[in-house]
PDB file with one MODEL, atoms N, CA, C and O in Angstrom:
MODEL        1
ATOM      1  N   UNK A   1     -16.458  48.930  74.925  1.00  0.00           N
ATOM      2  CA  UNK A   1     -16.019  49.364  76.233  1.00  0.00           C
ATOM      3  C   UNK A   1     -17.052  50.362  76.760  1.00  0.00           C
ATOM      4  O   UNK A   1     -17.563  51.291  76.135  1.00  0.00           O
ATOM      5  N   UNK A   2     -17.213  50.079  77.735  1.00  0.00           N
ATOM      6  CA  UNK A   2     -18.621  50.805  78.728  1.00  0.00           C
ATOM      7  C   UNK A   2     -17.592  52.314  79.017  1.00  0.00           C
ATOM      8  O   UNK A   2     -16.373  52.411  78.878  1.00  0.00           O
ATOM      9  N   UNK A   3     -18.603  53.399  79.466  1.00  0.00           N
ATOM     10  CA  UNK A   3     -18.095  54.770  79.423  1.00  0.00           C
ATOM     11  C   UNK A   3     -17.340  55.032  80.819  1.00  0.00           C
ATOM     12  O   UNK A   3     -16.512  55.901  81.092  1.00  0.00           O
ATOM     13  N   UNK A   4     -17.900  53.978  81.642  1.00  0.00           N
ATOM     14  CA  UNK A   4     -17.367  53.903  82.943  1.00  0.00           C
ATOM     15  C   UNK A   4     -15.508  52.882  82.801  1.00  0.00           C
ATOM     16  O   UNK A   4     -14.383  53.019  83.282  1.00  0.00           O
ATOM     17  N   UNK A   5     -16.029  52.169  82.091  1.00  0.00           N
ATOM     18  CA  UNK A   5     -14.373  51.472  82.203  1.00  0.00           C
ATOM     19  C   UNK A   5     -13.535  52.222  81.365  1.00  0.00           C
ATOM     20  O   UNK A   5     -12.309  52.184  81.468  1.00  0.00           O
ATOM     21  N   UNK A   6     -14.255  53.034  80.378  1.00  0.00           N
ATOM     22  CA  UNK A   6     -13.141  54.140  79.865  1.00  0.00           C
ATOM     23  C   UNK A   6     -12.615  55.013  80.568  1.00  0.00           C
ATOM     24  O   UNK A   6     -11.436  55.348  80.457  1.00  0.00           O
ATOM     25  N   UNK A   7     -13.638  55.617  81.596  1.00  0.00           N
ATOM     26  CA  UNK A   7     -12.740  56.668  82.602  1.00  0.00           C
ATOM     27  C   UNK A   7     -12.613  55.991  83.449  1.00  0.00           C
ATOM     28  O   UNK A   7     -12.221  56.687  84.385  1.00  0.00           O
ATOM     29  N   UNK A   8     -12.706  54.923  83.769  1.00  0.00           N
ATOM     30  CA  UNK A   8     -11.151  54.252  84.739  1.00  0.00           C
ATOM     31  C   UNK A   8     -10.078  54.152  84.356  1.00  0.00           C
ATOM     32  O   UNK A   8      -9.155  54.684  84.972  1.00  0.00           O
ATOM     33  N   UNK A   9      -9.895  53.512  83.337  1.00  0.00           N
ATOM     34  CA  UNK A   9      -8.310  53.804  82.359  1.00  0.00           C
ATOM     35  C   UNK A   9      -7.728  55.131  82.228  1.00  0.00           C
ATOM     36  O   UNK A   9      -6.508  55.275  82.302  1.00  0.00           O
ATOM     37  N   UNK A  10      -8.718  56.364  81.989  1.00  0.00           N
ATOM     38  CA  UNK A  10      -8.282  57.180  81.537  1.00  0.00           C
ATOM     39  C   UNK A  10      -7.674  57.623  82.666  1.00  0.00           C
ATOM     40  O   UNK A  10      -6.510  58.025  82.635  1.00  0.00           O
ATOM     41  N   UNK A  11      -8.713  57.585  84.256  1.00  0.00           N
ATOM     42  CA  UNK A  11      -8.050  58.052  85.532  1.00  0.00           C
ATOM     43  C   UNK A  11      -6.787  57.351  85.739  1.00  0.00           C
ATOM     44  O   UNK A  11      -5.805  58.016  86.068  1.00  0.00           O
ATOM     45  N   UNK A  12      -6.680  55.918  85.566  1.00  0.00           N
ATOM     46  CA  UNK A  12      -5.634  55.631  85.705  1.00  0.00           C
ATOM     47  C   UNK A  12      -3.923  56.080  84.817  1.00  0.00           C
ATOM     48  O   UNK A  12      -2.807  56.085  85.335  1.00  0.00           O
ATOM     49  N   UNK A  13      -4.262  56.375  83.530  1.00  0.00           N
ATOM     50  CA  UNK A  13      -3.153  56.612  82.837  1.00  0.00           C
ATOM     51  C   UNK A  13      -3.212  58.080  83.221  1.00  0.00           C
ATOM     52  O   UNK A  13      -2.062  58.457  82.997  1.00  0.00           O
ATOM     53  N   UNK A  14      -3.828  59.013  83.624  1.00  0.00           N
ATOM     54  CA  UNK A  14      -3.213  60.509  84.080  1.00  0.00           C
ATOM     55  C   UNK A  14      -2.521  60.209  85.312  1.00  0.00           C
ATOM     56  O   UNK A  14      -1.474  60.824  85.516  1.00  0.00           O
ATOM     57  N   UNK A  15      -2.949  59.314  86.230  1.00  0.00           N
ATOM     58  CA  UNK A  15      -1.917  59.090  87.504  1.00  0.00           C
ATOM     59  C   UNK A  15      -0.577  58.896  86.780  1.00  0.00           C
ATOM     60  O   UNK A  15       0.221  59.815  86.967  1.00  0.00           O
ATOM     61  N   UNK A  16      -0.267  58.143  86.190  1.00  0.00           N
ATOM     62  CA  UNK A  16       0.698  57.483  85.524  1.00  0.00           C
ATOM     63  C   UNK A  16       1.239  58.142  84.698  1.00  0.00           C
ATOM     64  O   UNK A  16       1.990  57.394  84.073  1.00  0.00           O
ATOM     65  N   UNK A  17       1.315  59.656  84.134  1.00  0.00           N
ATOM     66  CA  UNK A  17       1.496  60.472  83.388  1.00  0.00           C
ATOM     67  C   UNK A  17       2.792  61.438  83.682  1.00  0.00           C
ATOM     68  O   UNK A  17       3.263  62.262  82.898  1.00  0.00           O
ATOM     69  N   UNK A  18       3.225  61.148  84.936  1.00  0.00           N
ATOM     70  CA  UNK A  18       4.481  61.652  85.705  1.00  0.00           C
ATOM     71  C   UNK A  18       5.554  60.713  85.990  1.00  0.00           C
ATOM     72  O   UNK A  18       5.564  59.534  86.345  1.00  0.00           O
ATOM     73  N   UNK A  19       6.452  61.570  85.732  1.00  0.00           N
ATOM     74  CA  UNK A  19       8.003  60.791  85.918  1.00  0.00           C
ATOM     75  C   UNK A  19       8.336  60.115  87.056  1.00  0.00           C
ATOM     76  O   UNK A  19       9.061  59.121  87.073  1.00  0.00           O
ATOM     77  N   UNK A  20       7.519  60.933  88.587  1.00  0.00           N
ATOM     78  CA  UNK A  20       7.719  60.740  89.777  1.00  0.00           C
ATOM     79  C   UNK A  20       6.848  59.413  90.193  1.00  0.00           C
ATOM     80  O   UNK A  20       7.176  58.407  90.822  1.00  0.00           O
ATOM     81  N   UNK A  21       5.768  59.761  89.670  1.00  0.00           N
ATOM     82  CA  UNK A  21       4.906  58.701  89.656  1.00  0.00           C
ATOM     83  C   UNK A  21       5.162  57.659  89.251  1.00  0.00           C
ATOM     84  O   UNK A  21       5.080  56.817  90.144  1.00  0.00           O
ATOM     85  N   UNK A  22       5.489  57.204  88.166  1.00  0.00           N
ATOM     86  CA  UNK A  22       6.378  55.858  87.775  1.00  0.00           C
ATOM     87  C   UNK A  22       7.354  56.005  88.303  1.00  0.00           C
ATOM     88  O   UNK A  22       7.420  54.779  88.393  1.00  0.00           O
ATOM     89  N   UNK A  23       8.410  56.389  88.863  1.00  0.00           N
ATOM     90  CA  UNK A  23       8.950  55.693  89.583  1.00  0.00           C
ATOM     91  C   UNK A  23       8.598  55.192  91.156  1.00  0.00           C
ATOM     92  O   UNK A  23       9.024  54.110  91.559  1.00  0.00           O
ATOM     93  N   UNK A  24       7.800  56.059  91.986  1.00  0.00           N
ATOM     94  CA  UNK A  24       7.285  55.701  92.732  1.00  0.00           C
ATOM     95  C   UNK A  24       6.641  54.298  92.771  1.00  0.00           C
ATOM     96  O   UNK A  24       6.822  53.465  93.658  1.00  0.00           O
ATOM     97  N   UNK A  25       5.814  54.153  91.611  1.00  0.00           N
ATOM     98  CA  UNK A  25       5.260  52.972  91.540  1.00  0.00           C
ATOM     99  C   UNK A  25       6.349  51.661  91.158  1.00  0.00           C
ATOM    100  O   UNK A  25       6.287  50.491  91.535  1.00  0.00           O
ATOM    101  N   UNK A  26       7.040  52.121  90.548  1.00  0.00           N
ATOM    102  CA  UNK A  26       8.569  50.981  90.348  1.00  0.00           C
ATOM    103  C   UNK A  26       9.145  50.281  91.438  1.00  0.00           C
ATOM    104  O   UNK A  26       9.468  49.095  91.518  1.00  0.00           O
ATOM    105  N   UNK A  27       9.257  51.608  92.632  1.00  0.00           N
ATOM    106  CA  UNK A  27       9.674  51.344  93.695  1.00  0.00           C
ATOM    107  C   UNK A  27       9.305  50.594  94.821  1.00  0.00           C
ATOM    108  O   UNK A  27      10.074  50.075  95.630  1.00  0.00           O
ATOM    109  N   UNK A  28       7.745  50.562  94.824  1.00  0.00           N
ATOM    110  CA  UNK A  28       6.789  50.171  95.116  1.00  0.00           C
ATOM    111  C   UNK A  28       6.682  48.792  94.824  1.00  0.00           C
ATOM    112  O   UNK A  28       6.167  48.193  95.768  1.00  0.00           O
ATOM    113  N   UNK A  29       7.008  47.988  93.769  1.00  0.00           N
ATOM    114  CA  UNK A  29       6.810  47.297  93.277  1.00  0.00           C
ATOM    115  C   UNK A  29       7.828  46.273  93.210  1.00  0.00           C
ATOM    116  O   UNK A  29       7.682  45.111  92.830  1.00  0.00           O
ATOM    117  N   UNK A  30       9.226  47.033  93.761  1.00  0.00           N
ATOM    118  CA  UNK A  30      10.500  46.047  93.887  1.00  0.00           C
ATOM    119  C   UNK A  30      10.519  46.065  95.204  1.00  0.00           C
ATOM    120  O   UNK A  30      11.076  45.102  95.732  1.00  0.00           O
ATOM    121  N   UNK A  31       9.949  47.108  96.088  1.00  0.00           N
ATOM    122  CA  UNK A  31      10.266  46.923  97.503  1.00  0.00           C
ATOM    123  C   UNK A  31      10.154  45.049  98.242  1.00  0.00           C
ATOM    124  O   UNK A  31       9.386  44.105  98.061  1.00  0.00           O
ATOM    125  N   UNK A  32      11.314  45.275  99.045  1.00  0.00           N
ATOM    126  CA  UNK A  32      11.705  44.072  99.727  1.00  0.00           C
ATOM    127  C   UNK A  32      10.604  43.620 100.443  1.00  0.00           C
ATOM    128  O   UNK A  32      10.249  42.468 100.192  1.00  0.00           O
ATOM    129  N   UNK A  33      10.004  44.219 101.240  1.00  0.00           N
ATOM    130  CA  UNK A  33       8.653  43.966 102.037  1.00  0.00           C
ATOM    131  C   UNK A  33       7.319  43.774 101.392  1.00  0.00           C
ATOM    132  O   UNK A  33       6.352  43.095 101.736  1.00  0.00           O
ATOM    133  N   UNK A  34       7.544  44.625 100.270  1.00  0.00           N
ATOM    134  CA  UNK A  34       5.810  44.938  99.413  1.00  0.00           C
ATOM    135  C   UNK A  34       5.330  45.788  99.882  1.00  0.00           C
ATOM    136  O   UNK A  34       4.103  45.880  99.852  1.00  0.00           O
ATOM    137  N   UNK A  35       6.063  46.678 100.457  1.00  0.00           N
ATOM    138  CA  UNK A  35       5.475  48.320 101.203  1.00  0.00           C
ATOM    139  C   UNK A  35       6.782  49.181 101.519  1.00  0.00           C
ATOM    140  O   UNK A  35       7.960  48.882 101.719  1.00  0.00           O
ATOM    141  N   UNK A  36       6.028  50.445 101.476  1.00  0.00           N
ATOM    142  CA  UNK A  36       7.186  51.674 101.558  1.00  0.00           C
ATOM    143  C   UNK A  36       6.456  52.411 102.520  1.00  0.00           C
ATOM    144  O   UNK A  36       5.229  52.352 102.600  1.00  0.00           O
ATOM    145  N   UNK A  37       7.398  53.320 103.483  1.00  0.00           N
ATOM    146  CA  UNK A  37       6.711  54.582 104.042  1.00  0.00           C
ATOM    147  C   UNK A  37       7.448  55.805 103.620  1.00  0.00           C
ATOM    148  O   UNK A  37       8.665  55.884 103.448  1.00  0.00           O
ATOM    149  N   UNK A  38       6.275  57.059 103.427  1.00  0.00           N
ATOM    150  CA  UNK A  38       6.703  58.401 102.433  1.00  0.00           C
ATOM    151  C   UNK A  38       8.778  58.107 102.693  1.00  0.00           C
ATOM    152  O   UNK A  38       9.480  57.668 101.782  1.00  0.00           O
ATOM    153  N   UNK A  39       9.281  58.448 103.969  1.00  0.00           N
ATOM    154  CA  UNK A  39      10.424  58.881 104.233  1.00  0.00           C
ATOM    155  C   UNK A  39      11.280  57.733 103.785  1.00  0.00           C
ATOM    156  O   UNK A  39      12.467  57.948 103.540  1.00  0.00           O
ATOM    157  N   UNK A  40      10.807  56.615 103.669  1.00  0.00           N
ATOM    158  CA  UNK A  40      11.528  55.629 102.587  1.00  0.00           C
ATOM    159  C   UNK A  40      11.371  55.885 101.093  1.00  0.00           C
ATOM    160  O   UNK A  40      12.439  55.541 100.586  1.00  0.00           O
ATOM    161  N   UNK A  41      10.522  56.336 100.131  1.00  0.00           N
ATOM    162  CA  UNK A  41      10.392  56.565  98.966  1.00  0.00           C
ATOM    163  C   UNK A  41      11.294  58.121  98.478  1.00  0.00           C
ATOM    164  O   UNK A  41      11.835  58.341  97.395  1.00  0.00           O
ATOM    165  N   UNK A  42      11.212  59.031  99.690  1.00  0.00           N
ATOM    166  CA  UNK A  42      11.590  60.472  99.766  1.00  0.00           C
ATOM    167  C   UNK A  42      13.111  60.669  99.134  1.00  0.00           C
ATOM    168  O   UNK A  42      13.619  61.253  98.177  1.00  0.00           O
ATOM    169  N   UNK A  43      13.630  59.643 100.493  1.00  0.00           N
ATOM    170  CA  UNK A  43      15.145  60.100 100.093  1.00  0.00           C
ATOM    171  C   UNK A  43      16.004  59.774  98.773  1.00  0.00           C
ATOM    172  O   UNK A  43      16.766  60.589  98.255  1.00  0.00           O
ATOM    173  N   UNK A  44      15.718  58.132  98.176  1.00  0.00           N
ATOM    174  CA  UNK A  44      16.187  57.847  96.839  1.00  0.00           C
ATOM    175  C   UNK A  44      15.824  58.739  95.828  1.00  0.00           C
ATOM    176  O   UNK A  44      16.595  58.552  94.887  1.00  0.00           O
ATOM    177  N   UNK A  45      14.948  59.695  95.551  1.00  0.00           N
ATOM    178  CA  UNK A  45      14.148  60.086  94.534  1.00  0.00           C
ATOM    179  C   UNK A  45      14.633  61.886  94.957  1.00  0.00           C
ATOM    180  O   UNK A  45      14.278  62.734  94.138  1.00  0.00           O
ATOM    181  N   UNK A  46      15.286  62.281  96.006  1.00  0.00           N
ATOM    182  CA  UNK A  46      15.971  63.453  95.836  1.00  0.00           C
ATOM    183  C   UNK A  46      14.785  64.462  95.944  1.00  0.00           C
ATOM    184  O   UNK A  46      14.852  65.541  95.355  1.00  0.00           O
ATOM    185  N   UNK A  47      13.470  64.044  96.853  1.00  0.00           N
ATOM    186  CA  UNK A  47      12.479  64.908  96.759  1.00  0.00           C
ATOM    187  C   UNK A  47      11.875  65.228  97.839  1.00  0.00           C
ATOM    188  O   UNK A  47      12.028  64.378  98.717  1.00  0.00           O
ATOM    189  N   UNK A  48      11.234  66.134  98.141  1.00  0.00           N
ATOM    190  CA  UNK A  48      10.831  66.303  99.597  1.00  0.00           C
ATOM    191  C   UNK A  48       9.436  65.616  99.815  1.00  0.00           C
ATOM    192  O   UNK A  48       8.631  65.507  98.890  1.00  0.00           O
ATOM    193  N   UNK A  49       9.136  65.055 101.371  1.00  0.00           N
ATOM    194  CA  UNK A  49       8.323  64.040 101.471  1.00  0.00           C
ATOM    195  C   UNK A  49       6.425  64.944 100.917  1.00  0.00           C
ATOM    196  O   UNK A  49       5.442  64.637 100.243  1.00  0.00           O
ATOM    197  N   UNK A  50       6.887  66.068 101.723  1.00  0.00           N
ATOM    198  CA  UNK A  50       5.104  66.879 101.215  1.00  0.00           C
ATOM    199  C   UNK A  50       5.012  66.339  98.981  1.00  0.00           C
ATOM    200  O   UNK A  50       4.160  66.220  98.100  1.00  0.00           O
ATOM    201  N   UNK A  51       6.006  66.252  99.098  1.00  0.00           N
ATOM    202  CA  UNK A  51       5.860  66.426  97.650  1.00  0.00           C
ATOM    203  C   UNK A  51       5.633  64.993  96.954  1.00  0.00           C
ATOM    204  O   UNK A  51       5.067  64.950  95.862  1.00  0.00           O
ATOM    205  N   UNK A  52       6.195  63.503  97.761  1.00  0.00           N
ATOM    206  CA  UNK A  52       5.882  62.245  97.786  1.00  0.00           C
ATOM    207  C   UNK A  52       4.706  61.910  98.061  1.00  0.00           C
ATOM    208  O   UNK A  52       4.367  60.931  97.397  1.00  0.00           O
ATOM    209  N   UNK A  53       3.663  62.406  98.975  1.00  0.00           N
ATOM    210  CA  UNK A  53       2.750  62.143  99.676  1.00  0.00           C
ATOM    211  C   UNK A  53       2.138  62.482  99.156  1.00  0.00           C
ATOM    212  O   UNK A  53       1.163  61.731  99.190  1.00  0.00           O
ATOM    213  N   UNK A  54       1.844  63.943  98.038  1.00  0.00           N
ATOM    214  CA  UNK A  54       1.227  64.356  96.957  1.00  0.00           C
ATOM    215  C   UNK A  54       1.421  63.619  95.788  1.00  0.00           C
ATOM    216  O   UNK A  54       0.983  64.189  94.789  1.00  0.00           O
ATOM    217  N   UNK A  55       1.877  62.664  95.622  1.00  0.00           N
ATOM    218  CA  UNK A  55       2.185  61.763  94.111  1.00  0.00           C
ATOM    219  C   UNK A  55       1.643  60.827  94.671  1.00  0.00           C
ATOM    220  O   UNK A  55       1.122  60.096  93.829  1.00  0.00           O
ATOM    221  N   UNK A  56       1.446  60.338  96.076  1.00  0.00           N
ATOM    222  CA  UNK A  56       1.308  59.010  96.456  1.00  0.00           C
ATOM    223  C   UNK A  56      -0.263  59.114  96.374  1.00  0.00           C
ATOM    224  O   UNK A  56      -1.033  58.286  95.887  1.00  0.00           O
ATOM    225  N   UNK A  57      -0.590  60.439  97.020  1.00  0.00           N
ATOM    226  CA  UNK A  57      -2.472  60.522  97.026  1.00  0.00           C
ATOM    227  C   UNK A  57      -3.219  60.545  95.825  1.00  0.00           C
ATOM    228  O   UNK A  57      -4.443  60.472  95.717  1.00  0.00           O
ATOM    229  N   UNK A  58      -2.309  60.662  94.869  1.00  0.00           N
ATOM    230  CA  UNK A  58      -2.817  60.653  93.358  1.00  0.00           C
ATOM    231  C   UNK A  58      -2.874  59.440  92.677  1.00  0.00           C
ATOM    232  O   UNK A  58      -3.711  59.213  91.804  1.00  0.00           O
ATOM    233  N   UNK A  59      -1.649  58.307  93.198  1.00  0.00           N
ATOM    234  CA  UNK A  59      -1.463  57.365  93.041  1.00  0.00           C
ATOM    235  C   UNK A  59      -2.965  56.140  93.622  1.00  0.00           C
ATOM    236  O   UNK A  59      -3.530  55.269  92.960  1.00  0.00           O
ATOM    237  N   UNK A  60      -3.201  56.572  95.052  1.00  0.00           N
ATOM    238  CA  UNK A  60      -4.075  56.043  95.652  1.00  0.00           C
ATOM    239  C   UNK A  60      -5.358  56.106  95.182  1.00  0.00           C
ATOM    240  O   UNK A  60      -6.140  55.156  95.166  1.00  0.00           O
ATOM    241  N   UNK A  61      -5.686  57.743  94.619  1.00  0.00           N
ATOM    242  CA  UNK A  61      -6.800  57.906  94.290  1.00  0.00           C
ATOM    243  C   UNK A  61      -7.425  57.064  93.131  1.00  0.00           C
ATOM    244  O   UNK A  61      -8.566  56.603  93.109  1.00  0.00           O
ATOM    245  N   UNK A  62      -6.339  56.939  92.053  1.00  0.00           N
ATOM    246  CA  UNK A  62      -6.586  56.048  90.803  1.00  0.00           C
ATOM    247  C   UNK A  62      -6.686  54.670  91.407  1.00  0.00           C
ATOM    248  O   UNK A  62      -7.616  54.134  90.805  1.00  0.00           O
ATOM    249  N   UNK A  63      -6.336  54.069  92.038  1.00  0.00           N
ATOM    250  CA  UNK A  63      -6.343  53.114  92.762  1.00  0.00           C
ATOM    251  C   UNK A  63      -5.284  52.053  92.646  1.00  0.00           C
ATOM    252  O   UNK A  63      -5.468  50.840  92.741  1.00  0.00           O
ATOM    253  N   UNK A  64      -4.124  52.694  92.423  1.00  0.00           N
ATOM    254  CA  UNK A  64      -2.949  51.608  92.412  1.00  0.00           C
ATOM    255  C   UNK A  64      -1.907  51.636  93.090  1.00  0.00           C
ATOM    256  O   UNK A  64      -0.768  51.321  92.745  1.00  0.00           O
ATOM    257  N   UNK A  65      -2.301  52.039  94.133  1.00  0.00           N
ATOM    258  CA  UNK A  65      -1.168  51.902  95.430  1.00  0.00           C
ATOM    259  C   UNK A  65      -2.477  52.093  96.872  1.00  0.00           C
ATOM    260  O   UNK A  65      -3.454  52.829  96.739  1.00  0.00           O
ATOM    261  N   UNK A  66      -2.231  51.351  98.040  1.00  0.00           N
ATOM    262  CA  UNK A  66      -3.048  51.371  99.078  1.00  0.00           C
ATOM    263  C   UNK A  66      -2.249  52.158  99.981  1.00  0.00           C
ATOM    264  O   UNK A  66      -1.054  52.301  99.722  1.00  0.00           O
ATOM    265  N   UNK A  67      -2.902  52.848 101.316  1.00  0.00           N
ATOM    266  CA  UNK A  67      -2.548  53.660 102.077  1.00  0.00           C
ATOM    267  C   UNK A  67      -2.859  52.693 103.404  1.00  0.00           C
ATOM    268  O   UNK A  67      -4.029  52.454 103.703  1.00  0.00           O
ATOM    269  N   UNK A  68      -1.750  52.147 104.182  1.00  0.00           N
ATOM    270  CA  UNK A  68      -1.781  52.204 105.906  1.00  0.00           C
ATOM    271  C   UNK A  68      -1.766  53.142 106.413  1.00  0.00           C
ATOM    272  O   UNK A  68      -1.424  54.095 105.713  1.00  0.00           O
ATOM    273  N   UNK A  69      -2.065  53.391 107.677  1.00  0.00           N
ATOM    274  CA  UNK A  69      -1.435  54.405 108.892  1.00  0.00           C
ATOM    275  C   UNK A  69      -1.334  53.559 109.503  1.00  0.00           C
ATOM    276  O   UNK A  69      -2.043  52.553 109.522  1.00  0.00           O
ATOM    277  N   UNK A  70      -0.201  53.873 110.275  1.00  0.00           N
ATOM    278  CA  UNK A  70       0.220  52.807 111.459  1.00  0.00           C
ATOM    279  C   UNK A  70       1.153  53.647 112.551  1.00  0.00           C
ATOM    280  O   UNK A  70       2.362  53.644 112.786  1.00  0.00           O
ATOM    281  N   UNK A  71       0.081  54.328 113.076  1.00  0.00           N
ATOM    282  CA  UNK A  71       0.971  55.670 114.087  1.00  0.00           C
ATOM    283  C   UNK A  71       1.072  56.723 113.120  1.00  0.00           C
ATOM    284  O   UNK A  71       0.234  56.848 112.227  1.00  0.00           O
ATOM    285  N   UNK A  72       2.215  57.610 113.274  1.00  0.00           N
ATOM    286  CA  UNK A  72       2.602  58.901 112.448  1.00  0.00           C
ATOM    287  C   UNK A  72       3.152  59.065 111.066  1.00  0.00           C
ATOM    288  O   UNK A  72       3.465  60.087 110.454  1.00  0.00           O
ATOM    289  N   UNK A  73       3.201  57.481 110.642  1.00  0.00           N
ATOM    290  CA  UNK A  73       3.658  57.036 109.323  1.00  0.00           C
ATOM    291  C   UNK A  73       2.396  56.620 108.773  1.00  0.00           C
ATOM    292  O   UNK A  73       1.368  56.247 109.338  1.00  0.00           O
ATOM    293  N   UNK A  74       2.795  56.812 107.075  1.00  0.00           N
ATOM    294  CA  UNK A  74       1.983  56.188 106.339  1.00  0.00           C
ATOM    295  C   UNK A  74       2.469  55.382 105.753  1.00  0.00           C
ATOM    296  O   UNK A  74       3.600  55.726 105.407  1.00  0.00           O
ATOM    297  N   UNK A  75       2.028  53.806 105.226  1.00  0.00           N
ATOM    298  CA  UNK A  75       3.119  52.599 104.455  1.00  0.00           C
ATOM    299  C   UNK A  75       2.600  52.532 103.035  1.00  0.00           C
ATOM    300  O   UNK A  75       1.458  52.085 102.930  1.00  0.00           O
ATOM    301  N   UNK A  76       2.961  52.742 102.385  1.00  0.00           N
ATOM    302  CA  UNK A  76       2.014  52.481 100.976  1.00  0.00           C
ATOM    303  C   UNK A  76       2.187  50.794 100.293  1.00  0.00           C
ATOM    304  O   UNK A  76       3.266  50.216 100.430  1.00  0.00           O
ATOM    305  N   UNK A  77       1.185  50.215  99.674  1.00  0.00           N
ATOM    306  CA  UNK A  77       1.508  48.957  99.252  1.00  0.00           C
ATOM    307  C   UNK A  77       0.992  49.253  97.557  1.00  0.00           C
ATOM    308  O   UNK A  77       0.289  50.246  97.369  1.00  0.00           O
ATOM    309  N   UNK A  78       1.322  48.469  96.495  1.00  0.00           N
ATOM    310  CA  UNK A  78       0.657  48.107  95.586  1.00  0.00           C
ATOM    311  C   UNK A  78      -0.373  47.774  95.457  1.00  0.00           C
ATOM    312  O   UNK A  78      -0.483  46.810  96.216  1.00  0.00           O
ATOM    313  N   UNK A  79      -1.789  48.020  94.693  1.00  0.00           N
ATOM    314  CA  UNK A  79      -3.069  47.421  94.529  1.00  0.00           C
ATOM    315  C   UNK A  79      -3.074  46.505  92.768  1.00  0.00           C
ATOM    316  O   UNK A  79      -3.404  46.708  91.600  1.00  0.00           O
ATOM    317  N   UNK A  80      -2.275  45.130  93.912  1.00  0.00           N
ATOM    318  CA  UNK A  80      -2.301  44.200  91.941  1.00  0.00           C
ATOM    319  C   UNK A  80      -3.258  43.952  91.302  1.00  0.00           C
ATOM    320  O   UNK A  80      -3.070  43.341  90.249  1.00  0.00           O
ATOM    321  N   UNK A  81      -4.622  44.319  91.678  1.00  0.00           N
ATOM    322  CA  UNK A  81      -5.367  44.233  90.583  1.00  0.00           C
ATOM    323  C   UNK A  81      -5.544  45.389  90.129  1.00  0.00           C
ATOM    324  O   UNK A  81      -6.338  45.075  89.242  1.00  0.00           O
ATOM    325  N   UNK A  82      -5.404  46.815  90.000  1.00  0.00           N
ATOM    326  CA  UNK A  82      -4.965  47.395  89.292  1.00  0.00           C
ATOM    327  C   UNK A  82      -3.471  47.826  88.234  1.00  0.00           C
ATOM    328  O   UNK A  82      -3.059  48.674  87.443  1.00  0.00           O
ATOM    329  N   UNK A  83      -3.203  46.917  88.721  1.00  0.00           N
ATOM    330  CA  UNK A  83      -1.412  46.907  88.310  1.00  0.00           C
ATOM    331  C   UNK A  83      -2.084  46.165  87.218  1.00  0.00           C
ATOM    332  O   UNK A  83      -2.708  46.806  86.373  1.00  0.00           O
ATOM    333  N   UNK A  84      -2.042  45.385  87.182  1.00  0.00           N
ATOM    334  CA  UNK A  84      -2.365  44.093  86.293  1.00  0.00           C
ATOM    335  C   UNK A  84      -2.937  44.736  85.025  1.00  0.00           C
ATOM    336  O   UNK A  84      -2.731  44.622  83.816  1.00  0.00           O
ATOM    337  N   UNK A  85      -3.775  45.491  85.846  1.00  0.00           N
ATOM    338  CA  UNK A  85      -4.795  46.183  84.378  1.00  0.00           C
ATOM    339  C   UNK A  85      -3.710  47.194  83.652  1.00  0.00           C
ATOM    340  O   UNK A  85      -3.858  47.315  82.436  1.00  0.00           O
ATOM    341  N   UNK A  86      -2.801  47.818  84.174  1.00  0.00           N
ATOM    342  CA  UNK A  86      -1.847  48.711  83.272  1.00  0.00           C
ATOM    343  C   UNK A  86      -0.725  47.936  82.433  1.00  0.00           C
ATOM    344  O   UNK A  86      -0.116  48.378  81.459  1.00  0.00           O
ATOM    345  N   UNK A  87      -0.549  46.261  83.235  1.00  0.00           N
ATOM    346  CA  UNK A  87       0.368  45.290  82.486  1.00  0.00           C
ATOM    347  C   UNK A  87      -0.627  45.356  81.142  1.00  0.00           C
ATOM    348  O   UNK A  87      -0.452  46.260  80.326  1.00  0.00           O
ATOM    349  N   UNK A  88      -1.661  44.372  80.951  1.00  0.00           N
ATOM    350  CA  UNK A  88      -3.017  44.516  80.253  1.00  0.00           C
ATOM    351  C   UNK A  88      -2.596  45.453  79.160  1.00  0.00           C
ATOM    352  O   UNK A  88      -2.116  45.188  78.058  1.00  0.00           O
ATOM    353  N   UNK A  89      -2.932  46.803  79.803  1.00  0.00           N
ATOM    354  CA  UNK A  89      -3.184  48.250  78.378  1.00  0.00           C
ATOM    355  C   UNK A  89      -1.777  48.348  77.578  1.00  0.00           C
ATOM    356  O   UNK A  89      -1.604  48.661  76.400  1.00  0.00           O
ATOM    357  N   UNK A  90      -0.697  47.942  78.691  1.00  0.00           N
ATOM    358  CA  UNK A  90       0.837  48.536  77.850  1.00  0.00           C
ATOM    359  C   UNK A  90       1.524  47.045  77.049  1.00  0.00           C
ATOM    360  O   UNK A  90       2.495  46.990  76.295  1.00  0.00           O
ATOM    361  N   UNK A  91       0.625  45.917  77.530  1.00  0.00           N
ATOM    362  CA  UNK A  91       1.106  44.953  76.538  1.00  0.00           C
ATOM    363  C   UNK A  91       1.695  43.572  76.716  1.00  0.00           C
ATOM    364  O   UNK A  91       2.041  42.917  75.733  1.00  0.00           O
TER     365      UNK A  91
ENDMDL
END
């Protein structure tokens, strides 16, 4: 394994290292549409949206969730080829 695909994994499993975060991404992932916006993910999860939007940018950054804007909302979607790769590592 090249030193670069090691710290992609590794970036990716610290995203993934939070409770909020997996579920976010759960949620993400059953959504009816294949997209969420913050104030849809906010309210099930009992958390305030500054604090969603901060799990979500962490989420994005590793690269397994994508960011729309579409006006004053943001929609988040899944990125399945990174998904795939965490199906992959966990088995």
């Amino acid at each position: 394994m090249s030193a670069e695909t090691a710290e992609r994994i590794a970036d990716t499993l610290r995203a993934l290292a939070d409770p909020t975060r997996l579920r976010l991404l759960t949620m993400l992932l059953n959504a009816p549409s294949g997209e969420a916006c913050v104030q849809d993910l906010a309210t099930p999860l009992a958390t305030s949206q500054p604090t969603v939007s901060h799990h979500l940018k962490i989420l994005a950054a590793a690269g397994l969730v994508r960011r729309d804007r579409r006006g004053k909302r943001s929609w988040y979607s899944i990125r399945e080829e990174r998904v795939a790769l965490v199906r992959g590592l966990l088995g």
